[in-house]
Coordinates of C-alpha atoms in Angstrom, one line a residue:
Chain A
M1068 CA -92.4 -59.7 -60.7
A1069 CA -92.0 -63.5 -58.9
S1070 CA -95.0 -64.0 -56.9
A1071 CA -94.1 -65.0 -53.1
T1072 CA -93.7 -68.5 -53.8
E1073 CA -91.7 -68.3 -56.6
I1074 CA -89.4 -66.3 -54.6
L1075 CA -89.6 -68.8 -51.8
A1076 CA -89.3 -71.3 -54.4
A1077 CA -85.9 -70.1 -56.2
G1078 CA -84.0 -69.2 -52.9
N1079 CA -81.3 -71.8 -51.3
A1080 CA -83.2 -73.6 -48.4
Q1081 CA -79.4 -74.3 -47.1
A1082 CA -78.0 -71.2 -47.5
V1083 CA -76.9 -69.3 -44.6
A1084 CA -76.9 -65.2 -45.0
D1085 CA -74.0 -63.5 -43.4
V1086 CA -76.2 -60.4 -42.0
S1087 CA -75.6 -57.7 -39.2
V1088 CA -76.3 -59.0 -35.5
E1089 CA -78.7 -56.2 -35.1
T1090 CA -80.6 -58.0 -38.2
Q1091 CA -80.8 -61.3 -36.6
L1092 CA -82.2 -60.2 -33.7
A1093 CA -84.6 -58.5 -35.4
V1094 CA -85.6 -61.4 -36.7
E1095 CA -85.4 -63.5 -33.8
R1096 CA -87.4 -60.5 -32.4
F1097 CA -90.2 -60.7 -35.1
L1098 CA -90.1 -64.3 -34.8
Y1099 CA -90.7 -64.6 -31.1
R1100 CA -93.1 -62.0 -31.2
Q1101 CA -95.8 -63.8 -33.6
A1102 CA -95.6 -66.6 -31.5
E1103 CA -96.2 -64.8 -28.6
I1104 CA -99.0 -63.2 -30.6
I1105 CA -100.6 -65.9 -32.1
D1106 CA -100.2 -68.0 -28.6
E1107 CA -102.3 -64.9 -27.0
K1108 CA -104.8 -64.6 -29.5
Q1109 CA -104.3 -60.6 -30.2
W1110 CA -105.7 -61.0 -33.4
D1111 CA -105.5 -57.9 -34.9
D1112 CA -101.6 -57.4 -34.4
W1113 CA -101.8 -60.9 -36.5
L1114 CA -103.4 -59.0 -39.3
A1115 CA -101.0 -56.6 -39.0
L1116 CA -98.1 -58.7 -39.2
F1117 CA -98.6 -59.5 -42.7
G1118 CA -98.5 -57.0 -46.0
D1119 CA -101.9 -56.5 -48.0
D1120 CA -100.8 -59.9 -50.0
G1121 CA -99.3 -61.2 -47.4
I1122 CA -100.2 -65.7 -47.7
Y1123 CA -100.5 -68.2 -44.7
W1124 CA -99.3 -71.6 -46.5
M1125 CA -99.1 -74.9 -45.5
P1126 CA -98.5 -77.5 -48.5
S1127 CA -100.0 -80.6 -48.0
E1128 CA -97.5 -82.4 -49.5
E1129 CA -93.7 -82.4 -49.5
D1130 CA -91.9 -81.4 -52.5
Q1131 CA -94.7 -78.9 -53.3
V1132 CA -93.5 -75.7 -54.5
E1133 CA -96.6 -73.9 -54.7
G1134 CA -99.7 -73.1 -53.4
D1135 CA -101.9 -70.9 -55.8
G1136 CA -104.3 -73.7 -57.4
E1137 CA -103.1 -76.5 -55.4
P1138 CA -104.6 -78.5 -52.5
N1139 CA -102.9 -76.8 -49.7
V1140 CA -103.9 -77.3 -45.1
F1141 CA -103.5 -73.7 -45.5
W1142 CA -103.7 -71.2 -48.2
E1143 CA -104.8 -67.7 -46.6
D1144 CA -104.6 -64.2 -47.5
T1145 CA -105.6 -61.0 -44.7
Y1146 CA -109.0 -61.8 -46.0
L1147 CA -109.4 -65.8 -45.4
M1148 CA -107.9 -65.0 -42.2
Q1149 CA -109.9 -62.4 -41.0
M1150 CA -113.1 -65.0 -42.1
R1151 CA -111.0 -67.9 -39.3
I1152 CA -110.5 -65.3 -37.0
A1153 CA -114.3 -64.4 -37.0
R1154 CA -115.4 -67.7 -37.3
N1155 CA -113.7 -69.3 -34.2
T1156 CA -114.1 -66.4 -31.9
H1157 CA -118.0 -66.8 -32.8
P1158 CA -120.1 -67.1 -29.6
R1159 CA -121.7 -70.0 -31.6
A1160 CA -118.3 -71.7 -33.0
H1161 CA -119.3 -74.7 -30.6
S1162 CA -116.0 -76.2 -31.5
Q1163 CA -114.0 -73.7 -29.5
A1164 CA -116.4 -74.3 -26.4
P1165 CA -114.0 -74.5 -24.4
H1166 CA -111.4 -72.2 -26.2
N1167 CA -108.1 -74.1 -27.4
R1168 CA -104.9 -72.5 -25.9
L1169 CA -101.6 -72.6 -28.0
C1170 CA -97.7 -72.5 -26.7
H1171 CA -94.7 -72.1 -28.8
V1172 CA -91.7 -72.6 -29.0
V1173 CA -89.1 -71.3 -32.2
S1174 CA -86.0 -71.9 -32.6
N1175 CA -83.1 -72.5 -35.0
V1176 CA -83.3 -69.1 -36.5
I1177 CA -81.3 -68.7 -40.1
I1178 CA -81.8 -65.9 -42.3
E1179 CA -81.3 -67.3 -45.4
S1180 CA -80.9 -64.5 -48.1
E1181 CA -80.8 -60.8 -46.8
E1182 CA -82.0 -58.4 -50.5
A1183 CA -80.3 -55.3 -50.8
N1184 CA -83.5 -53.0 -49.9
G1185 CA -83.6 -55.1 -47.1
D1186 CA -86.2 -58.4 -47.3
L1187 CA -85.3 -61.0 -46.2
I1188 CA -85.8 -64.8 -46.3
V1189 CA -85.8 -66.5 -42.5
R1190 CA -85.6 -70.5 -41.9
S1191 CA -86.8 -71.4 -38.2
R1192 CA -88.2 -74.2 -36.2
F1193 CA -90.8 -74.7 -34.2
H1194 CA -93.1 -76.9 -31.5
C1195 CA -96.4 -76.1 -30.5
A1196 CA -98.5 -77.5 -28.0
E1197 CA -102.6 -77.2 -28.2
Y1198 CA -104.7 -77.8 -25.3
F1199 CA -108.0 -78.5 -26.4
R1200 CA -110.5 -80.4 -25.0
Y1201 CA -108.7 -81.1 -22.4
E1202 CA -105.8 -83.3 -23.9
V1203 CA -102.4 -81.5 -25.4
R1204 CA -102.1 -82.1 -28.8
N1205 CA -98.4 -81.6 -30.1
F1206 CA -97.0 -79.9 -33.5
T1207 CA -93.8 -79.1 -35.3
G1208 CA -92.3 -78.5 -38.2
K1209 CA -90.7 -75.9 -40.3
Y1210 CA -91.6 -72.0 -41.0
R1211 CA -90.0 -70.5 -43.7
H1212 CA -90.9 -66.5 -44.1
L1213 CA -90.4 -64.2 -46.6
L1214 CA -90.4 -60.7 -44.6
K1215 CA -90.3 -57.4 -46.5
K1216 CA -88.8 -54.4 -44.8
T1217 CA -90.7 -51.4 -44.3
G1218 CA -90.8 -48.3 -42.5
D1219 CA -92.4 -49.5 -40.0
G1220 CA -90.3 -52.9 -39.2
Y1221 CA -91.0 -56.2 -41.0
R1222 CA -94.2 -57.6 -42.7
I1223 CA -94.7 -61.1 -43.6
A1224 CA -95.8 -61.4 -47.8
L1225 CA -95.5 -65.4 -46.9
Q1226 CA -95.0 -67.7 -44.1
R1227 CA -94.1 -71.4 -45.6
T1228 CA -95.0 -74.1 -42.5
D1229 CA -94.2 -77.6 -42.7
L1230 CA -95.8 -79.7 -40.6
V1231 CA -93.3 -83.1 -40.1
N1232 CA -96.9 -85.1 -40.3
R1233 CA -98.5 -82.2 -42.9
E1234 CA -99.5 -85.2 -45.1
G1235 CA -101.9 -86.4 -42.3
P1236 CA -104.5 -88.1 -41.0
Y1237 CA -104.8 -84.6 -38.5
E1238 CA -106.9 -86.1 -35.7
Y1239 CA -109.6 -84.0 -35.6
V1240 CA -108.9 -80.4 -37.4
L1241 CA -106.6 -77.4 -37.3
Q1242 CA -109.0 -74.4 -36.5
W1243 CA -105.5 -71.6 -35.7
W1244 CA -102.4 -70.7 -37.6
L1245 CA -99.6 -73.0 -36.2
Chain B
M826 CA -122.2 -111.2 -24.9
S827 CA -122.6 -112.2 -28.2
W828 CA -125.2 -111.2 -30.7
T829 CA -128.2 -112.9 -31.8
T830 CA -129.9 -111.4 -35.1
E831 CA -133.0 -111.2 -33.4
Q832 CA -131.4 -108.7 -30.9
I833 CA -129.6 -107.2 -33.1
A834 CA -132.7 -106.7 -35.4
A835 CA -134.2 -105.5 -32.4
M836 CA -131.9 -102.7 -32.4
V837 CA -133.2 -100.8 -34.6
E838 CA -137.3 -100.1 -34.9
P839 CA -139.1 -98.1 -37.4
D840 CA -138.8 -94.0 -35.8
R841 CA -135.2 -94.6 -33.6
A842 CA -132.2 -96.7 -33.0
H843 CA -130.2 -98.3 -30.3
R844 CA -127.3 -96.3 -28.7
K845 CA -124.7 -100.3 -28.7
A846 CA -125.0 -100.1 -32.5
Y847 CA -122.8 -96.7 -32.1
T848 CA -120.7 -98.1 -29.4
D849 CA -120.4 -101.5 -28.9
P850 CA -116.8 -103.1 -30.1
E851 CA -118.6 -106.4 -30.9
I852 CA -121.7 -104.4 -32.8
F853 CA -118.2 -102.9 -34.7
D854 CA -116.3 -106.3 -34.6
L855 CA -120.0 -107.8 -36.7
E856 CA -119.9 -104.8 -38.4
M857 CA -116.6 -105.1 -40.5
E858 CA -117.5 -108.9 -41.4
R859 CA -121.1 -108.2 -42.3
I860 CA -120.6 -104.3 -43.8
F861 CA -117.0 -103.9 -45.1
E862 CA -115.8 -107.3 -46.0
N863 CA -119.1 -108.4 -47.2
T864 CA -119.9 -105.9 -49.8
W865 CA -118.8 -103.4 -52.0
I866 CA -116.3 -100.5 -50.9
Y867 CA -114.5 -98.1 -52.6
I868 CA -111.0 -98.9 -53.4
G869 CA -109.9 -95.8 -55.3
H870 CA -110.1 -94.0 -59.2
E871 CA -107.9 -95.2 -62.1
S872 CA -106.4 -92.2 -61.8
Q873 CA -103.8 -93.1 -58.8
V874 CA -102.2 -95.2 -60.4
K875 CA -101.1 -94.0 -63.7
E876 CA -98.5 -95.5 -65.3
P877 CA -97.1 -99.8 -64.4
G878 CA -96.0 -100.7 -60.7
D879 CA -97.8 -97.8 -59.7
Y880 CA -99.6 -97.8 -56.4
Y881 CA -101.8 -97.0 -53.6
L882 CA -103.0 -98.4 -50.7
A883 CA -106.8 -99.0 -48.8
Q884 CA -108.2 -100.5 -46.1
V885 CA -111.6 -102.6 -46.6
G886 CA -112.9 -103.4 -43.5
R887 CA -110.0 -104.8 -41.1
Q888 CA -108.0 -105.7 -44.3
P889 CA -104.6 -103.8 -45.8
M890 CA -105.0 -103.6 -49.6
I891 CA -102.7 -102.7 -52.6
M892 CA -104.7 -101.0 -56.4
V893 CA -101.9 -101.3 -58.4
K894 CA -101.3 -101.1 -62.3
D895 CA -99.9 -104.0 -63.6
K896 CA -97.8 -104.2 -67.1
N897 CA -100.9 -104.5 -69.0
G898 CA -102.3 -101.2 -68.0
E899 CA -105.2 -103.3 -65.8
V900 CA -105.8 -102.1 -62.6
Q901 CA -105.2 -105.0 -60.1
V902 CA -106.6 -105.3 -57.0
L903 CA -104.3 -107.3 -54.4
Y904 CA -104.3 -108.1 -50.6
N905 CA -101.5 -106.1 -49.0
R906 CA -99.7 -109.3 -46.9
C907 CA -96.6 -111.5 -48.2
P908 CA -98.0 -115.4 -48.1
H909 CA -95.1 -116.7 -46.7
R910 CA -94.5 -115.2 -43.4
G911 CA -97.2 -112.8 -43.5
A912 CA -95.1 -109.1 -43.5
Q913 CA -97.0 -106.1 -45.6
L914 CA -95.4 -105.9 -49.1
C915 CA -95.7 -101.9 -49.0
T916 CA -95.7 -99.9 -46.7
A917 CA -95.5 -96.5 -48.4
R918 CA -98.9 -94.9 -49.1
K919 CA -98.5 -94.6 -53.1
G920 CA -95.8 -94.7 -55.1
N921 CA -94.4 -97.5 -58.1
T922 CA -93.5 -100.6 -56.5
G923 CA -91.2 -101.1 -60.2
N924 CA -91.3 -104.9 -62.2
N925 CA -92.7 -106.4 -59.2
F926 CA -93.2 -106.2 -55.4
Y927 CA -90.3 -107.4 -53.3
C928 CA -90.8 -108.5 -49.5
S929 CA -88.2 -107.0 -47.2
Y930 CA -87.9 -109.9 -44.7
H931 CA -87.0 -112.6 -47.4
A932 CA -87.2 -110.8 -50.9
W933 CA -89.8 -113.1 -52.5
T934 CA -90.7 -111.3 -55.0
F935 CA -94.7 -111.2 -56.8
H936 CA -95.8 -109.7 -60.4
L937 CA -97.9 -106.8 -60.5
D938 CA -100.8 -109.4 -60.5
G939 CA -100.0 -110.9 -57.3
K940 CA -98.5 -114.2 -59.0
L941 CA -95.1 -115.4 -56.8
E942 CA -92.3 -115.1 -59.2
S943 CA -89.6 -116.2 -57.4
M944 CA -87.2 -116.0 -53.8
P945 CA -83.6 -116.7 -53.3
A946 CA -81.9 -119.8 -52.7
K947 CA -85.6 -121.6 -54.6
Q948 CA -84.8 -125.1 -54.8
A949 CA -85.4 -125.5 -51.0
Y950 CA -88.8 -125.6 -52.2
E951 CA -88.4 -128.7 -54.4
G952 CA -90.4 -131.3 -53.2
T953 CA -92.5 -129.7 -51.2
N954 CA -95.6 -128.8 -51.6
L955 CA -95.0 -124.9 -52.4
D956 CA -96.5 -124.8 -55.5
F957 CA -95.8 -121.4 -57.8
E958 CA -98.7 -122.0 -59.6
D959 CA -100.9 -122.6 -56.3
P960 CA -102.9 -119.1 -56.2
E961 CA -102.1 -119.8 -52.5
F962 CA -98.4 -118.6 -52.5
H963 CA -99.5 -116.0 -54.8
M964 CA -100.7 -112.0 -53.5
A965 CA -104.0 -112.6 -51.9
R966 CA -106.9 -111.5 -54.2
P967 CA -110.6 -109.9 -53.3
A968 CA -113.3 -112.1 -53.9
R969 CA -114.2 -110.1 -56.4
S970 CA -112.8 -106.3 -57.6
D971 CA -114.6 -104.6 -60.8
N972 CA -114.8 -100.5 -61.6
Y973 CA -117.9 -98.4 -62.2
R974 CA -116.4 -96.2 -64.8
G975 CA -112.6 -95.5 -63.6
F976 CA -113.8 -96.0 -60.0
W977 CA -112.6 -99.3 -58.6
F978 CA -114.1 -101.3 -55.6
A979 CA -113.8 -104.6 -54.0
K980 CA -116.0 -107.3 -52.2
L981 CA -114.0 -109.3 -49.4
S982 CA -117.2 -112.2 -50.2
E983 CA -118.6 -114.2 -52.3
G984 CA -122.4 -114.1 -53.6
G985 CA -124.1 -110.8 -53.7
P986 CA -125.0 -108.4 -56.4
D987 CA -122.9 -107.4 -59.1
L988 CA -121.0 -104.0 -58.3
R989 CA -123.3 -102.2 -60.9
S990 CA -126.3 -103.8 -59.4
H991 CA -125.3 -103.0 -56.2
L992 CA -124.6 -99.0 -57.1
G993 CA -128.3 -98.9 -58.8
E994 CA -129.0 -95.1 -59.2
S995 CA -126.0 -93.8 -56.7
A996 CA -123.7 -94.6 -59.7
S997 CA -125.6 -91.4 -61.1
A998 CA -122.5 -89.4 -58.2
F999 CA -120.0 -90.9 -60.7
D1000 CA -121.5 -90.1 -64.0
Q1001 CA -121.8 -86.8 -62.5
L1002 CA -118.1 -87.0 -61.7
I1003 CA -116.8 -88.1 -65.0
D1004 CA -120.3 -86.3 -67.8
R1005 CA -119.9 -83.1 -66.3
A1006 CA -115.8 -82.9 -67.8
P1007 CA -116.7 -81.1 -71.4
G1008 CA -113.8 -83.2 -72.2
K1009 CA -115.8 -87.2 -70.9
E1010 CA -112.8 -87.4 -68.3
T1011 CA -111.7 -86.8 -64.7
E1012 CA -109.0 -87.6 -62.4
V1013 CA -107.4 -87.0 -58.8
V1014 CA -106.0 -83.4 -57.6
G1015 CA -102.7 -84.3 -55.8
S1016 CA -103.8 -86.8 -52.8
C1017 CA -106.4 -86.9 -50.7
F1018 CA -106.8 -85.1 -46.7
R1019 CA -106.9 -87.3 -44.2
M1020 CA -108.8 -86.6 -41.1
V1021 CA -109.6 -88.5 -38.1
Q1022 CA -113.3 -88.8 -36.4
Q1023 CA -113.2 -89.2 -33.4
S1024 CA -116.8 -90.9 -33.7
N1025 CA -118.8 -93.6 -35.1
W1026 CA -119.5 -94.3 -39.0
K1027 CA -122.5 -94.0 -38.9
I1028 CA -122.9 -91.0 -37.5
F1029 CA -121.0 -89.4 -40.7
L1030 CA -123.4 -90.7 -43.2
E1031 CA -126.4 -89.4 -40.9
N1032 CA -124.7 -86.0 -40.6
Q1033 CA -124.4 -85.6 -44.7
L1034 CA -128.1 -86.3 -45.2
D1035 CA -128.9 -84.2 -42.1
A1036 CA -130.6 -81.0 -43.8
S1037 CA -132.0 -80.0 -40.3
H1038 CA -128.0 -79.2 -39.1
P1039 CA -126.3 -76.9 -41.2
G1040 CA -128.2 -73.6 -40.4
V1041 CA -127.6 -74.6 -36.6
T1042 CA -124.3 -76.2 -36.8
H1043 CA -122.7 -74.0 -38.6
E1044 CA -124.2 -70.5 -37.8
S1045 CA -121.2 -69.0 -37.1
T1046 CA -119.5 -69.8 -40.4
G1047 CA -122.4 -68.1 -41.9
K1048 CA -122.8 -65.4 -40.5
S1049 CA -119.1 -64.9 -39.6
A1050 CA -118.4 -65.4 -44.2
Q1051 CA -121.3 -62.4 -44.6
Q1052 CA -119.4 -59.8 -42.6
V1053 CA -116.1 -61.0 -44.4
E1054 CA -118.0 -60.1 -47.8
A1055 CA -119.7 -56.7 -46.4
K1056 CA -116.0 -55.5 -45.2
I1057 CA -114.5 -57.0 -49.0
R1058 CA -117.3 -54.7 -50.6
A1059 CA -116.7 -51.7 -48.3
D1060 CA -113.2 -51.8 -49.3
G1061 CA -114.6 -51.4 -53.1
K1062 CA -113.5 -55.5 -54.2
E1063 CA -115.5 -57.8 -55.7
V1064 CA -116.6 -60.9 -53.5
P1065 CA -115.2 -63.9 -53.9
L1066 CA -117.8 -66.4 -55.1
E1067 CA -116.4 -69.1 -53.4
L1068 CA -116.8 -67.2 -50.0
S1069 CA -120.9 -68.3 -50.8
F1070 CA -120.2 -71.5 -49.7
L1071 CA -119.8 -70.4 -46.3
S1072 CA -122.4 -67.4 -46.2
D1073 CA -125.0 -69.7 -48.0
F1074 CA -124.9 -71.0 -43.6
A1075 CA -126.6 -68.2 -43.1
R1076 CA -128.4 -67.1 -46.4
L1077 CA -131.0 -70.1 -46.1
G1078 CA -132.9 -70.0 -43.1
H1079 CA -135.1 -72.4 -41.6
D1080 CA -137.3 -73.1 -44.9
G1081 CA -134.4 -72.4 -46.8
W1082 CA -133.4 -76.1 -45.1
T1083 CA -136.7 -77.7 -46.3
K1084 CA -135.9 -77.0 -49.5
F1085 CA -133.6 -80.3 -50.1
G1086 CA -135.2 -83.6 -50.8
T1087 CA -133.8 -86.5 -50.4
I1088 CA -134.4 -90.0 -51.8
G1089 CA -133.3 -93.4 -50.5
F1090 CA -131.9 -96.6 -52.4
P1091 CA -131.7 -99.9 -52.3
N1092 CA -129.1 -100.7 -50.4
G1093 CA -128.5 -98.1 -48.2
H1094 CA -127.9 -95.6 -50.8
S1095 CA -129.4 -92.2 -50.3
S1096 CA -129.5 -88.6 -51.6
L1097 CA -129.5 -84.9 -51.2
E1098 CA -130.8 -82.1 -53.5
G1099 CA -127.7 -79.6 -54.7
Y1100 CA -128.7 -76.3 -52.3
M1101 CA -125.4 -74.4 -53.3
G1102 CA -125.3 -71.5 -55.8
L1103 CA -123.8 -74.1 -58.6
R1104 CA -125.1 -72.7 -61.4
P1105 CA -124.1 -68.8 -60.9
D1106 CA -124.8 -66.4 -63.6
D1107 CA -120.9 -65.5 -64.4
P1108 CA -118.8 -65.5 -67.6
D1109 CA -116.4 -68.4 -66.0
T1110 CA -119.7 -70.5 -65.1
N1111 CA -121.5 -69.4 -68.9
E1112 CA -117.7 -70.3 -70.9
Y1113 CA -118.9 -73.6 -68.8
V1114 CA -121.8 -74.7 -70.5
R1115 CA -120.5 -73.4 -73.8
R1116 CA -117.7 -76.0 -73.2
M1117 CA -120.2 -78.4 -72.0
Y1118 CA -122.7 -77.8 -75.4
A1119 CA -119.8 -78.0 -77.7
A1120 CA -118.6 -81.3 -76.4
Y1121 CA -122.6 -82.9 -75.9
G1122 CA -124.7 -80.7 -77.6
E1123 CA -127.3 -78.6 -75.5
E1124 CA -130.0 -80.9 -75.1
K1125 CA -127.2 -83.4 -73.4
A1126 CA -125.7 -81.1 -71.8
E1127 CA -128.7 -79.6 -69.8
E1128 CA -129.7 -82.9 -68.8
I1129 CA -126.0 -83.7 -67.3
L1130 CA -125.8 -80.1 -65.5
A1131 CA -129.7 -80.4 -64.4
V1132 CA -128.8 -83.2 -61.8
N1133 CA -128.7 -81.9 -58.6
I1134 CA -126.8 -83.7 -56.2
H1135 CA -125.6 -81.6 -53.1
H1136 CA -124.4 -85.3 -51.5
M1137 CA -124.9 -89.3 -53.0
L1138 CA -124.1 -91.0 -50.3
V1139 CA -123.2 -94.9 -51.6
Y1140 CA -123.5 -97.0 -48.6
P1141 CA -121.6 -97.7 -46.6
C1142 CA -118.4 -95.7 -47.6
N1143 CA -119.0 -93.4 -49.6
S1144 CA -120.4 -89.6 -49.5
V1145 CA -120.0 -87.6 -53.1
Q1146 CA -120.8 -84.0 -53.6
P1147 CA -120.7 -84.1 -57.3
P1148 CA -121.4 -80.5 -58.4
L1149 CA -117.8 -79.8 -56.6
Q1150 CA -115.8 -82.7 -57.5
Q1151 CA -115.5 -83.8 -54.1
L1152 CA -115.4 -87.9 -52.8
R1153 CA -115.1 -88.8 -49.3
T1154 CA -114.7 -92.4 -48.6
I1155 CA -114.3 -94.0 -44.5
R1156 CA -112.8 -95.9 -43.6
P1157 CA -113.6 -97.3 -39.8
L1158 CA -110.8 -98.2 -37.6
G1159 CA -112.8 -98.8 -34.1
P1160 CA -116.6 -98.1 -33.1
D1161 CA -115.4 -94.4 -32.1
R1162 CA -112.5 -93.6 -34.2
T1163 CA -113.5 -92.7 -38.3
L1164 CA -110.3 -92.5 -41.2
T1165 CA -111.8 -90.1 -44.0
E1166 CA -110.1 -89.7 -47.1
I1167 CA -111.3 -87.2 -49.4
W1168 CA -110.0 -86.5 -52.7
H1169 CA -110.7 -83.6 -55.8
F1170 CA -111.3 -84.5 -59.0
R1171 CA -110.7 -82.0 -61.4
L1172 CA -113.0 -82.1 -64.9
K1173 CA -110.7 -82.7 -68.1
D1174 CA -111.3 -79.3 -70.2
A1175 CA -113.6 -77.5 -67.9
P1176 CA -112.3 -73.5 -67.8
E1177 CA -109.1 -72.7 -64.7
E1178 CA -111.9 -70.8 -62.7
I1179 CA -114.1 -74.1 -62.2
Y1180 CA -111.5 -76.2 -61.2
R1181 CA -110.4 -73.0 -58.6
R1182 CA -114.0 -73.2 -57.4
S1183 CA -114.2 -76.5 -56.6
L1184 CA -110.8 -76.6 -55.2
A1185 CA -111.8 -73.8 -52.9
Y1186 CA -114.6 -75.7 -51.7
Y1187 CA -112.3 -78.7 -51.3
Y1188 CA -110.3 -75.8 -48.4
L1189 CA -112.6 -74.2 -47.4
V1190 CA -115.2 -77.3 -46.0
N1191 CA -113.2 -80.0 -46.7
S1192 CA -109.3 -79.5 -45.6
P1193 CA -107.4 -80.4 -42.5
S1194 CA -108.1 -76.3 -41.6
T1195 CA -111.7 -76.8 -43.0
L1196 CA -113.7 -73.8 -41.4
V1197 CA -117.3 -75.7 -42.0
N1198 CA -116.6 -79.7 -40.5
A1199 CA -114.8 -78.0 -37.3
D1200 CA -118.7 -77.8 -36.2
D1201 CA -119.2 -81.2 -37.3
L1202 CA -116.1 -83.2 -35.8
F1203 CA -116.8 -82.3 -32.9
N1204 CA -120.7 -82.7 -32.6
W1205 CA -120.4 -86.2 -33.7
W1206 CA -117.6 -86.5 -30.8
K1207 CA -120.0 -84.7 -28.3
C1208 CA -122.5 -87.7 -29.8
Q1209 CA -120.1 -90.4 -29.8
H1210 CA -119.3 -89.6 -25.5
G1211 CA -123.5 -88.7 -25.1
L1212 CA -123.7 -92.7 -26.7
E1213 CA -121.6 -94.5 -24.2
S1214 CA -124.2 -92.6 -21.2
S1215 CA -127.0 -95.3 -20.7
A1216 CA -129.0 -92.1 -19.8
R1217 CA -131.3 -92.9 -22.7
E1218 CA -130.9 -96.4 -24.5
W1219 CA -132.2 -94.8 -27.7
V1220 CA -131.6 -92.3 -30.7
S1221 CA -134.3 -90.5 -32.0
F1222 CA -135.4 -90.2 -35.7
H1223 CA -138.4 -88.7 -35.3
R1224 CA -138.8 -86.1 -37.7
N1225 CA -141.6 -86.8 -40.4
A1226 CA -141.1 -89.9 -39.6
G1227 CA -144.3 -91.7 -41.3
Q1228 CA -144.3 -89.1 -43.4
D1229 CA -141.9 -91.0 -45.9
I1230 CA -143.5 -91.4 -49.3
E1231 CA -142.7 -95.0 -51.2
E1232 CA -142.8 -95.3 -54.5
G1233 CA -141.3 -98.1 -56.3
D1234 CA -138.1 -99.7 -54.4
K1235 CA -137.6 -95.4 -53.9
T1236 CA -138.4 -93.9 -50.1
Y1237 CA -138.9 -90.1 -51.2
S1238 CA -138.5 -87.5 -48.2
A1239 CA -141.9 -85.8 -47.4
P1240 CA -142.0 -82.0 -49.4
D1241 CA -141.3 -79.1 -47.2
T1242 CA -139.2 -81.0 -45.0
M1243 CA -135.7 -81.5 -43.1
S1244 CA -136.8 -84.9 -42.4
E1245 CA -134.7 -87.4 -41.0
M1246 CA -136.1 -90.0 -43.7
P1247 CA -132.3 -90.9 -44.9
L1248 CA -130.7 -91.5 -41.2
R1249 CA -134.2 -94.1 -40.9
H1250 CA -133.6 -95.5 -44.5
M1251 CA -130.0 -96.1 -43.5
M1252 CA -130.4 -97.7 -40.2
H1253 CA -132.6 -100.7 -42.3
A1254 CA -130.1 -100.7 -44.5
W1255 CA -128.1 -101.6 -42.2
R1256 CA -130.6 -103.9 -39.2
D1257 CA -130.5 -105.8 -43.3
Y1258 CA -127.0 -106.9 -44.1
M1259 CA -126.7 -107.3 -40.0
T1260 CA -128.9 -110.1 -39.7
A1261 CA -129.1 -111.5 -43.6
E1262 CA -128.6 -115.1 -43.4
K1263 CA -124.8 -116.3 -45.1
E1264 CA -124.4 -116.8 -48.4
A1265 CA -123.3 -120.6 -49.3

């Protein structure tokens, strides 16, 4: 069976699937809710967005097609996500004092492909402002989600996040997913 | 003000340094002149430029440099500046420039060794003082460039020691990056991570050998990693070995951190002994050791694997972690801004899992989403702001001061301490560089 990264790599990132209005709305609702969850720091809800093997991926190179075994800005399964949540919310996480604030806007939602079982590849764009240490930093880029349809809504099998300035240099670091 | 040699020398005492060494813009300019543009500075590894025309940009002090592979397969180090009107010749950070360098302003072209090749309507230069053979009209070269086993450095001023003498025993960091490979070669993995520290470059170097900070700074990381390890076990799964890179911060405890000795070498270099579980008894490590024995013989392989370094600081620009194949180089941008480039190397013919283990360290500790350095960078930023205050004029390096052990040209920290010896050692080297008589 193809891995999630192989499925994304094999997809046509310019395709536009002819999906129902209901599907389009459900996907947009899912992406907007994901943005709200991270902005509001609802970490149990964040973890619940991902399937058991779900991965959050931010490549470090433009032409990167695989994350496994490669240098990445992010490559996290749900255990590493739990590690990040535990660390960033720990009372001795000095660099999270004061906590940052995030504000996402997600748009340009295009469903790229729809499988017979309801699985989808979705492209979108985002802008995120981060308020940290009394300054605002801005991040912009694109998402590509591989969503699995379950009896209980969609689950993320793979989320690829490409920052426009992925190569850096990064001013300070990224402590949360974008 | 203009700093006199006497004033600069007075900024460093045996157990403390003046805050202005970290904050003053004029001191920063003098550092660029007397340290970064005067001693050997890391450019890059030969594996970054494999084919003729491959180039990579680097910064030495305030000078933009290019490392390029020429047509003969030799690495050349050149200034990234057209001798005509000063335009930079390469703007992309890396790439292949083809058979020559081409200036986008007036189409002057240069051979890959920097010699002037041609320009349009060149008869206009007949009878002028422009001479194609005169280096004045070639891409400028650093006073010296040289490599140690494929690791390239440049020195922008004449005189002083050759590269090998400058490196001294710190060269073992580069030996280890190569010799730990069963295939006896190493190469960079992908490109480097680049992060800007909003703090003075010396604060970073000092932190690397400061054994008393990890248990404090990284407490949240260590404890959280222990929680996640427990959860993975509760789920009936095997805990990935890499998580110990994080949980070690909580596991070691105060006494644990006193076990790692530090050594100061001539020219400001210094080392901290290794502390992470680098030779666990697992099938992948055992297969790696087997390959090392096959490549080198048991005795030599054990000698290589016994070298115990967590960080080797190659003053003033490198922090190398040989057992994990990580190399950081710093490019100071201002008194309160420092660019770091962080590289990961792959050991030829090591098992894939050994590569992945060091890749995990590269990700967890050194990537832009680091779960470790986020707190370091934040501390350094806070130090930088604090040092701009005149509430106190001095930075304290008193931990175990007066107990350092001098042997030959080396200085050892007192045993079973988290001594600030390396911090004192580096500031004393800084004073020596900053106050040295300019060589004729």
